């Protein structure tokens, strides 16, 4: 046996680095792909099987765990706190053709009219909307092209974060995460929001060409297809300019007021999006807050929420190829799961 061990590399003697089997409470090492110590949930870098192997003694079984019931409760609170959302008279949409599952990939324009018949653009003068819209033109949409971030663009990021943190919605979200021991101060929370959403990483060949915010809210083009692009304000502004062409929808949520949810098909400058789910009529802070909540609470898993008494799930994924801080993960994507 000893002779055999001499010929094994150190990696052969350890459990695969993507599992917590036999690794609970193992000290943090930046060389590990994922982690199993008690703070890994706070840093969003646990292995996928952390709960299964380490839950009895681990962070997730303590009072700091974010339970499924917690998520239902806090999401209803955030829904009620979205004071900047559109009123029923602010938006008129025209969904037209509903595509079946086997039609969403056809790239056929089955809706001759635009999706948005009317939007009250006075909404866009509200501070969170105005600061959000200024961020949308800061990005090269094609992956593989290095992003050049100017001093003005950094100020626009800071201003957006400052404005959303003034809202009751984001204050409630911080209070919840603070109570769950994820952040010690609002300052720490805002600094982490800036990194997880605006920190750059590479979807190409090493270029700093992408961020969570660009992907989710502004949209990207990768390998000839639209990637991300889950925001109604961005859609409306580009449709108004004739750059986005609405094709059809495959899902229309049960809400009779805003925010509503649509799963939609569209073309952006000739690049196709097969299913792009989006909230319709919510404020920027609502979407930003819900996606943040789910990324922190259920990264890589379906995050089950309740909005106005209706069930809704959000899927987030962490970017796994690079990290910031103490092994924290950037947001790769976040979107509403439409049936």
Short mmCIF file of C-alpha atoms in Angstrom, two decimals:
data_model
loop_
_atom_site.label_atom_id
_atom_site.label_comp_id
_atom_site.label_asym_id
_atom_site.label_seq_id
_atom_site.Cartn_x
_atom_site.Cartn_y
_atom_site.Cartn_z
CA UNK A 1 0.00 0.00 0.00
CA UNK A 2 2.76 2.47 0.94
CA UNK A 3 4.51 1.76 -2.35
CA UNK A 4 1.29 2.54 -4.20
CA UNK A 5 0.82 5.84 -2.36
CA UNK A 6 4.26 7.03 -3.41
CA UNK A 7 3.10 7.08 -7.00
CA UNK A 8 -0.10 9.05 -6.35
CA UNK A 9 -0.08 12.80 -6.75
CA UNK A 10 -1.41 14.86 -3.80
CA UNK A 11 -4.67 15.50 -5.72
CA UNK A 12 -5.32 11.75 -5.93
CA UNK A 13 -5.32 11.57 -2.13
CA UNK A 14 -8.07 14.16 -1.69
CA UNK A 15 -11.78 14.24 -2.38
CA UNK A 16 -12.70 15.93 -5.64
CA UNK A 17 -12.57 19.70 -5.02
CA UNK A 18 -16.18 20.22 -6.10
CA UNK A 19 -17.59 18.21 -3.18
CA UNK A 20 -17.80 18.78 0.58
CA UNK A 21 -17.56 15.07 1.38
CA UNK A 22 -15.09 14.84 4.26
CA UNK A 23 -14.25 18.56 3.99
CA UNK A 24 -16.68 20.27 6.43
CA UNK A 25 -15.01 23.11 8.34
CA UNK A 26 -11.89 22.75 6.19
CA UNK A 27 -9.92 26.04 6.33
CA UNK A 28 -10.35 28.43 3.43
CA UNK A 29 -7.86 27.99 0.58
CA UNK A 30 -8.00 30.13 -2.53
CA UNK A 31 -6.86 27.12 -4.56
CA UNK A 32 -10.11 25.24 -3.85
CA UNK A 33 -12.83 25.45 -6.50
CA UNK A 34 -15.53 25.57 -3.83
CA UNK A 35 -15.60 25.65 -0.04
CA UNK A 36 -17.06 23.90 2.99
CA UNK A 37 -16.22 26.12 5.97
CA UNK A 38 -18.94 27.79 8.05
CA UNK A 39 -18.61 31.15 6.28
CA UNK A 40 -18.96 29.81 2.73
CA UNK A 41 -22.66 30.73 2.52
CA UNK A 42 -21.85 34.29 3.44
CA UNK A 43 -19.25 34.37 0.68
CA UNK A 44 -21.43 32.44 -1.79
CA UNK A 45 -18.67 29.97 -2.59
CA UNK A 46 -19.95 26.71 -1.05
CA UNK A 47 -19.81 23.45 -2.96
CA UNK A 48 -23.20 22.36 -4.29
CA UNK A 49 -23.43 19.49 -1.79
CA UNK A 50 -22.54 21.66 1.23
CA UNK A 51 -26.03 21.35 2.76
CA UNK A 52 -26.04 17.56 2.42
CA UNK A 53 -22.66 16.97 4.05
CA UNK A 54 -22.21 19.88 6.44
CA UNK A 55 -25.67 21.15 7.38
CA UNK A 56 -25.96 19.68 10.94
CA UNK A 57 -23.02 21.69 12.30
CA UNK A 58 -22.79 24.25 9.52
CA UNK A 59 -23.77 27.85 8.98
CA UNK A 60 -26.95 26.92 7.10
CA UNK A 61 -28.56 25.16 10.05
CA UNK A 62 -28.13 28.09 12.43
CA UNK A 63 -30.47 31.01 13.04
CA UNK A 64 -28.66 32.74 10.17
CA UNK A 65 -30.05 30.31 7.59
CA UNK A 66 -32.37 31.82 4.98
CA UNK A 67 -35.28 29.36 4.93
CA UNK A 68 -37.86 28.88 2.19
CA UNK A 69 -40.42 30.55 4.46
CA UNK A 70 -38.09 33.52 4.95
CA UNK A 71 -37.91 33.95 1.18
CA UNK A 72 -41.69 33.90 0.79
CA UNK A 73 -42.06 36.47 3.55
CA UNK A 74 -39.32 38.90 2.48
CA UNK A 75 -40.34 38.76 -1.20
CA UNK A 76 -43.90 39.81 -0.27
CA UNK A 77 -42.44 42.67 1.77
CA UNK A 78 -40.31 43.81 -1.18
CA UNK A 79 -43.32 43.53 -3.50
CA UNK A 80 -45.34 45.81 -1.22
CA UNK A 81 -42.41 48.24 -0.89
CA UNK A 82 -42.06 48.83 -4.65
CA UNK A 83 -43.49 52.35 -4.47
CA UNK A 84 -41.84 53.39 -7.76
CA UNK A 85 -43.49 50.71 -9.90
CA UNK A 86 -45.72 51.63 -12.81
CA UNK A 87 -49.40 52.23 -12.11
CA UNK A 88 -51.94 50.46 -14.36
CA UNK A 89 -52.39 53.69 -16.35
CA UNK A 90 -48.63 54.10 -16.94
CA UNK A 91 -48.14 51.21 -19.37
CA UNK A 92 -50.22 49.57 -22.08
CA UNK A 93 -48.76 46.43 -23.64
CA UNK A 94 -49.96 44.50 -26.67
CA UNK A 95 -48.70 40.89 -26.27
CA UNK A 96 -50.48 39.61 -29.43
CA UNK A 97 -49.36 36.08 -30.43
CA UNK A 98 -48.72 33.43 -27.77
CA UNK A 99 -46.12 30.95 -29.05
CA UNK A 100 -46.26 27.26 -28.16
CA UNK A 101 -43.08 25.61 -26.81
CA UNK A 102 -42.18 24.23 -30.23
CA UNK A 103 -42.58 27.67 -31.88
CA UNK A 104 -40.25 29.74 -29.69
CA UNK A 105 -37.18 28.74 -31.69
CA UNK A 106 -38.71 29.47 -35.11
CA UNK A 107 -37.50 33.07 -35.31
CA UNK A 108 -40.81 34.05 -36.89
CA UNK A 109 -42.33 37.46 -36.23
CA UNK A 110 -45.92 36.54 -35.41
CA UNK A 111 -46.82 39.91 -33.87
CA UNK A 112 -46.97 42.79 -36.39
CA UNK A 113 -47.35 45.50 -33.72
CA UNK A 114 -44.81 46.59 -31.07
CA UNK A 115 -45.15 45.11 -27.58
CA UNK A 116 -45.46 48.55 -25.95
CA UNK A 117 -48.45 50.64 -27.07
CA UNK A 118 -47.85 53.28 -24.40
CA UNK A 119 -45.41 54.02 -21.58
CA UNK A 120 -45.69 57.11 -19.38
CA UNK A 121 -42.10 58.31 -19.66
CA UNK A 122 -42.51 60.52 -16.59
CA UNK A 123 -41.57 57.30 -14.76
CA UNK A 124 -38.06 57.68 -16.16
CA UNK A 125 -37.51 60.96 -14.34
CA UNK A 126 -37.70 59.19 -10.97
CA UNK A 127 -34.17 59.04 -9.51
CA UNK A 128 -33.78 55.24 -9.59
CA UNK A 129 -35.06 55.03 -13.19
CA UNK A 130 -32.95 57.97 -14.39
CA UNK A 131 -29.75 56.63 -12.80
CA UNK A 132 -30.50 53.13 -14.13
CA UNK A 133 -31.04 54.31 -17.72
CA UNK A 134 -27.69 56.13 -17.69
CA UNK A 135 -25.96 52.76 -17.13
CA UNK A 136 -27.46 51.07 -20.18
CA UNK A 137 -25.18 52.62 -22.80
CA UNK A 138 -21.96 51.82 -20.93
CA UNK A 139 -21.38 48.42 -22.53
CA UNK A 140 -20.06 46.72 -25.66
CA UNK A 141 -22.72 44.12 -26.26
CA UNK A 142 -20.54 41.59 -28.11
CA UNK A 143 -18.65 39.23 -25.78
CA UNK A 144 -14.92 39.04 -26.39
CA UNK A 145 -14.52 42.82 -26.55
CA UNK A 146 -12.80 44.42 -23.58
CA UNK A 147 -14.96 46.85 -21.60
CA UNK A 148 -13.37 50.24 -21.03
CA UNK A 149 -14.80 51.71 -17.84
CA UNK A 150 -14.46 55.48 -17.63
CA UNK A 151 -14.45 57.60 -14.48
CA UNK A 152 -17.89 58.89 -15.48
CA UNK A 153 -19.24 55.34 -15.79
CA UNK A 154 -17.92 54.51 -12.32
CA UNK A 155 -19.72 57.59 -10.98
CA UNK A 156 -22.90 56.40 -12.72
CA UNK A 157 -22.60 53.02 -10.97
CA UNK A 158 -22.13 54.72 -7.59
CA UNK A 159 -25.04 57.08 -8.23
CA UNK A 160 -27.38 54.22 -9.13
CA UNK A 161 -26.43 52.34 -5.95
CA UNK A 162 -26.88 55.52 -3.90
CA UNK A 163 -30.36 56.12 -5.35
CA UNK A 164 -31.62 52.55 -4.93
CA UNK A 165 -30.36 52.46 -1.33
CA UNK A 166 -32.59 55.44 -0.53
CA UNK A 167 -35.68 53.33 -1.29
CA UNK A 168 -37.71 51.48 1.32
CA UNK A 169 -37.40 48.33 -0.78
CA UNK A 170 -33.59 48.17 -0.65
CA UNK A 171 -33.54 49.24 3.00
CA UNK A 172 -35.83 46.29 3.80
CA UNK A 173 -33.57 43.96 1.84
CA UNK A 174 -30.48 45.16 3.69
CA UNK A 175 -32.24 44.86 7.07
CA UNK A 176 -33.16 41.26 6.24
CA UNK A 177 -29.63 40.32 5.11
CA UNK A 178 -28.13 42.11 8.13
CA UNK A 179 -30.41 40.16 10.45
CA UNK A 180 -29.24 36.97 8.72
CA UNK A 181 -25.61 37.92 9.38
CA UNK A 182 -24.69 38.34 5.70
CA UNK A 183 -23.55 41.95 6.11
CA UNK A 184 -22.39 43.93 9.13
CA UNK A 185 -23.15 47.38 7.70
CA UNK A 186 -24.94 49.07 4.83
CA UNK A 187 -21.55 50.26 3.59
CA UNK A 188 -20.36 46.64 3.32
CA UNK A 189 -23.58 45.70 1.51
CA UNK A 190 -23.24 48.50 -1.06
CA UNK A 191 -19.57 47.66 -1.68
CA UNK A 192 -20.53 44.04 -2.30
CA UNK A 193 -23.41 45.02 -4.61
CA UNK A 194 -20.93 47.01 -6.69
CA UNK A 195 -18.57 44.04 -7.01
CA UNK A 196 -21.12 41.28 -7.61
CA UNK A 197 -23.06 43.30 -10.22
CA UNK A 198 -20.52 45.60 -11.84
CA UNK A 199 -17.23 43.72 -11.37
CA UNK A 200 -15.82 42.66 -14.74
CA UNK A 201 -14.92 39.13 -15.80
CA UNK A 202 -14.26 37.32 -19.07
CA UNK A 203 -16.87 35.42 -21.10
CA UNK A 204 -14.36 35.35 -23.98
CA UNK A 205 -10.64 34.60 -24.10
CA UNK A 206 -9.43 36.58 -21.10
CA UNK A 207 -10.83 40.00 -22.00
CA UNK A 208 -12.67 41.79 -19.19
CA UNK A 209 -15.77 41.84 -21.37
CA UNK A 210 -18.77 41.18 -19.12
CA UNK A 211 -20.51 41.80 -15.81
CA UNK A 212 -23.69 40.65 -14.13
CA UNK A 213 -25.34 44.02 -14.70
CA UNK A 214 -24.47 44.13 -18.40
CA UNK A 215 -25.68 40.58 -18.98
CA UNK A 216 -28.96 40.76 -17.05
CA UNK A 217 -30.11 44.33 -17.66
CA UNK A 218 -28.40 45.61 -20.79
CA UNK A 219 -27.98 42.35 -22.72
CA UNK A 220 -25.12 40.78 -24.64
CA UNK A 221 -24.58 39.04 -27.95
CA UNK A 222 -22.63 35.78 -27.81
CA UNK A 223 -22.09 33.43 -30.76
CA UNK A 224 -24.69 35.27 -32.81
CA UNK A 225 -27.47 35.05 -30.20
CA UNK A 226 -28.87 37.43 -27.61
CA UNK A 227 -27.67 36.49 -24.13
CA UNK A 228 -29.27 37.88 -20.97
CA UNK A 229 -31.36 41.02 -21.66
CA UNK A 230 -34.15 40.62 -19.08
CA UNK A 231 -35.20 44.23 -18.50
CA UNK A 232 -38.42 45.90 -19.64
CA UNK A 233 -37.07 49.46 -19.65
CA UNK A 234 -34.16 48.50 -21.90
CA UNK A 235 -36.59 46.64 -24.19
CA UNK A 236 -39.01 49.57 -24.41
CA UNK A 237 -36.29 52.14 -25.17
CA UNK A 238 -34.75 49.99 -27.94
CA UNK A 239 -38.16 49.03 -29.38
CA UNK A 240 -39.04 52.72 -29.57
CA UNK A 241 -35.84 53.31 -31.57
CA UNK A 242 -36.68 50.44 -33.93
CA UNK A 243 -33.69 48.37 -32.79
CA UNK A 244 -35.72 45.65 -31.04
CA UNK A 245 -38.51 43.79 -32.85
CA UNK A 246 -41.03 41.91 -30.71
CA UNK A 247 -42.01 38.50 -32.18
CA UNK A 248 -44.29 36.74 -29.65
CA UNK A 249 -44.67 35.68 -26.04
CA UNK A 250 -44.78 32.19 -24.55
CA UNK A 251 -45.85 33.11 -20.99
CA UNK A 252 -47.98 35.85 -19.45
CA UNK A 253 -48.01 35.96 -15.68
CA UNK A 254 -51.20 35.94 -13.56
CA UNK A 255 -50.83 39.52 -12.29
CA UNK A 256 -53.52 42.03 -13.22
CA UNK A 257 -51.34 44.93 -12.14
CA UNK A 258 -47.62 45.73 -12.30
CA UNK A 259 -45.13 44.22 -11.99
CA UNK A 260 -46.28 41.59 -14.48
CA UNK A 261 -44.09 38.85 -16.00
CA UNK A 262 -43.74 37.94 -19.67
CA UNK A 263 -41.67 35.30 -21.42
CA UNK A 264 -40.97 36.75 -24.85
CA UNK A 265 -39.27 36.19 -28.20
CA UNK A 266 -37.60 39.07 -30.01
CA UNK A 267 -34.88 40.20 -32.36
CA UNK A 268 -32.23 42.77 -31.36
CA UNK A 269 -30.54 44.20 -34.42
CA UNK A 270 -31.04 40.86 -36.15
CA UNK A 271 -29.84 38.74 -33.21
CA UNK A 272 -32.52 36.45 -31.79
CA UNK A 273 -33.67 35.77 -28.23
CA UNK A 274 -35.67 32.54 -27.99
CA UNK A 275 -37.10 33.08 -24.50
CA UNK A 276 -36.33 36.27 -22.60
CA UNK A 277 -38.33 36.44 -19.41
CA UNK A 278 -38.85 39.87 -17.90
CA UNK A 279 -40.73 41.73 -15.22
CA UNK A 280 -42.94 44.41 -16.81
CA UNK A 281 -43.56 47.70 -15.03
CA UNK A 282 -41.45 47.15 -11.92
CA UNK A 283 -38.96 49.72 -10.68
CA UNK A 284 -35.23 49.11 -11.28
CA UNK A 285 -34.71 48.60 -7.54
CA UNK A 286 -37.36 45.85 -7.42
CA UNK A 287 -35.64 43.73 -10.04
CA UNK A 288 -32.17 44.55 -8.71
CA UNK A 289 -33.26 43.70 -5.16
CA UNK A 290 -35.04 40.42 -5.96
CA UNK A 291 -32.17 39.13 -8.08
CA UNK A 292 -29.68 40.10 -5.37
CA UNK A 293 -31.76 38.34 -2.70
CA UNK A 294 -31.91 35.13 -4.74
CA UNK A 295 -28.22 35.24 -5.67
CA UNK A 296 -27.25 35.51 -2.01
CA UNK A 297 -29.83 33.02 -0.70
CA UNK A 298 -29.99 30.39 -3.46
CA UNK A 299 -27.10 30.79 -5.94
CA UNK A 300 -27.31 28.22 -8.72
CA UNK A 301 -30.74 27.01 -7.59
CA UNK A 302 -34.36 27.97 -8.18
CA UNK A 303 -35.34 30.62 -5.63
CA UNK A 304 -39.05 30.35 -4.77
CA UNK A 305 -40.78 33.64 -3.97
CA UNK A 306 -44.28 35.02 -3.44
CA UNK A 307 -45.48 38.25 -5.10
CA UNK A 308 -48.95 39.46 -4.32
CA UNK A 309 -49.98 35.96 -3.31
CA UNK A 310 -48.69 34.35 -6.50
CA UNK A 311 -45.74 31.96 -6.67
CA UNK A 312 -42.76 32.93 -8.76
CA UNK A 313 -39.25 31.51 -9.07
CA UNK A 314 -35.97 33.18 -9.99
CA UNK A 315 -32.89 31.36 -11.24
CA UNK A 316 -29.43 32.79 -10.64
CA UNK A 317 -26.00 31.47 -11.50
CA UNK A 318 -22.61 32.48 -10.15
CA UNK A 319 -19.65 33.09 -12.43
CA UNK A 320 -17.28 30.25 -11.51
CA UNK A 321 -14.09 31.13 -13.41
CA UNK A 322 -13.01 34.16 -11.38
CA UNK A 323 -13.74 35.60 -7.96
CA UNK A 324 -13.31 38.76 -5.89
CA UNK A 325 -12.59 39.42 -2.24
CA UNK A 326 -12.37 36.28 -0.13
CA UNK A 327 -13.42 33.95 -2.94
CA UNK A 328 -16.78 35.64 -3.56
CA UNK A 329 -18.52 34.98 -6.85
CA UNK A 330 -19.78 37.47 -9.43
CA UNK A 331 -23.30 37.21 -10.84
CA UNK A 332 -23.31 35.31 -14.14
CA UNK A 333 -27.06 35.66 -14.72
CA UNK A 334 -30.44 36.10 -13.03
CA UNK A 335 -33.88 35.76 -14.54
CA UNK A 336 -37.48 34.82 -13.85
CA UNK A 337 -38.24 31.16 -14.57
CA UNK A 338 -41.25 31.18 -16.90
CA UNK A 339 -43.12 27.85 -17.27
#
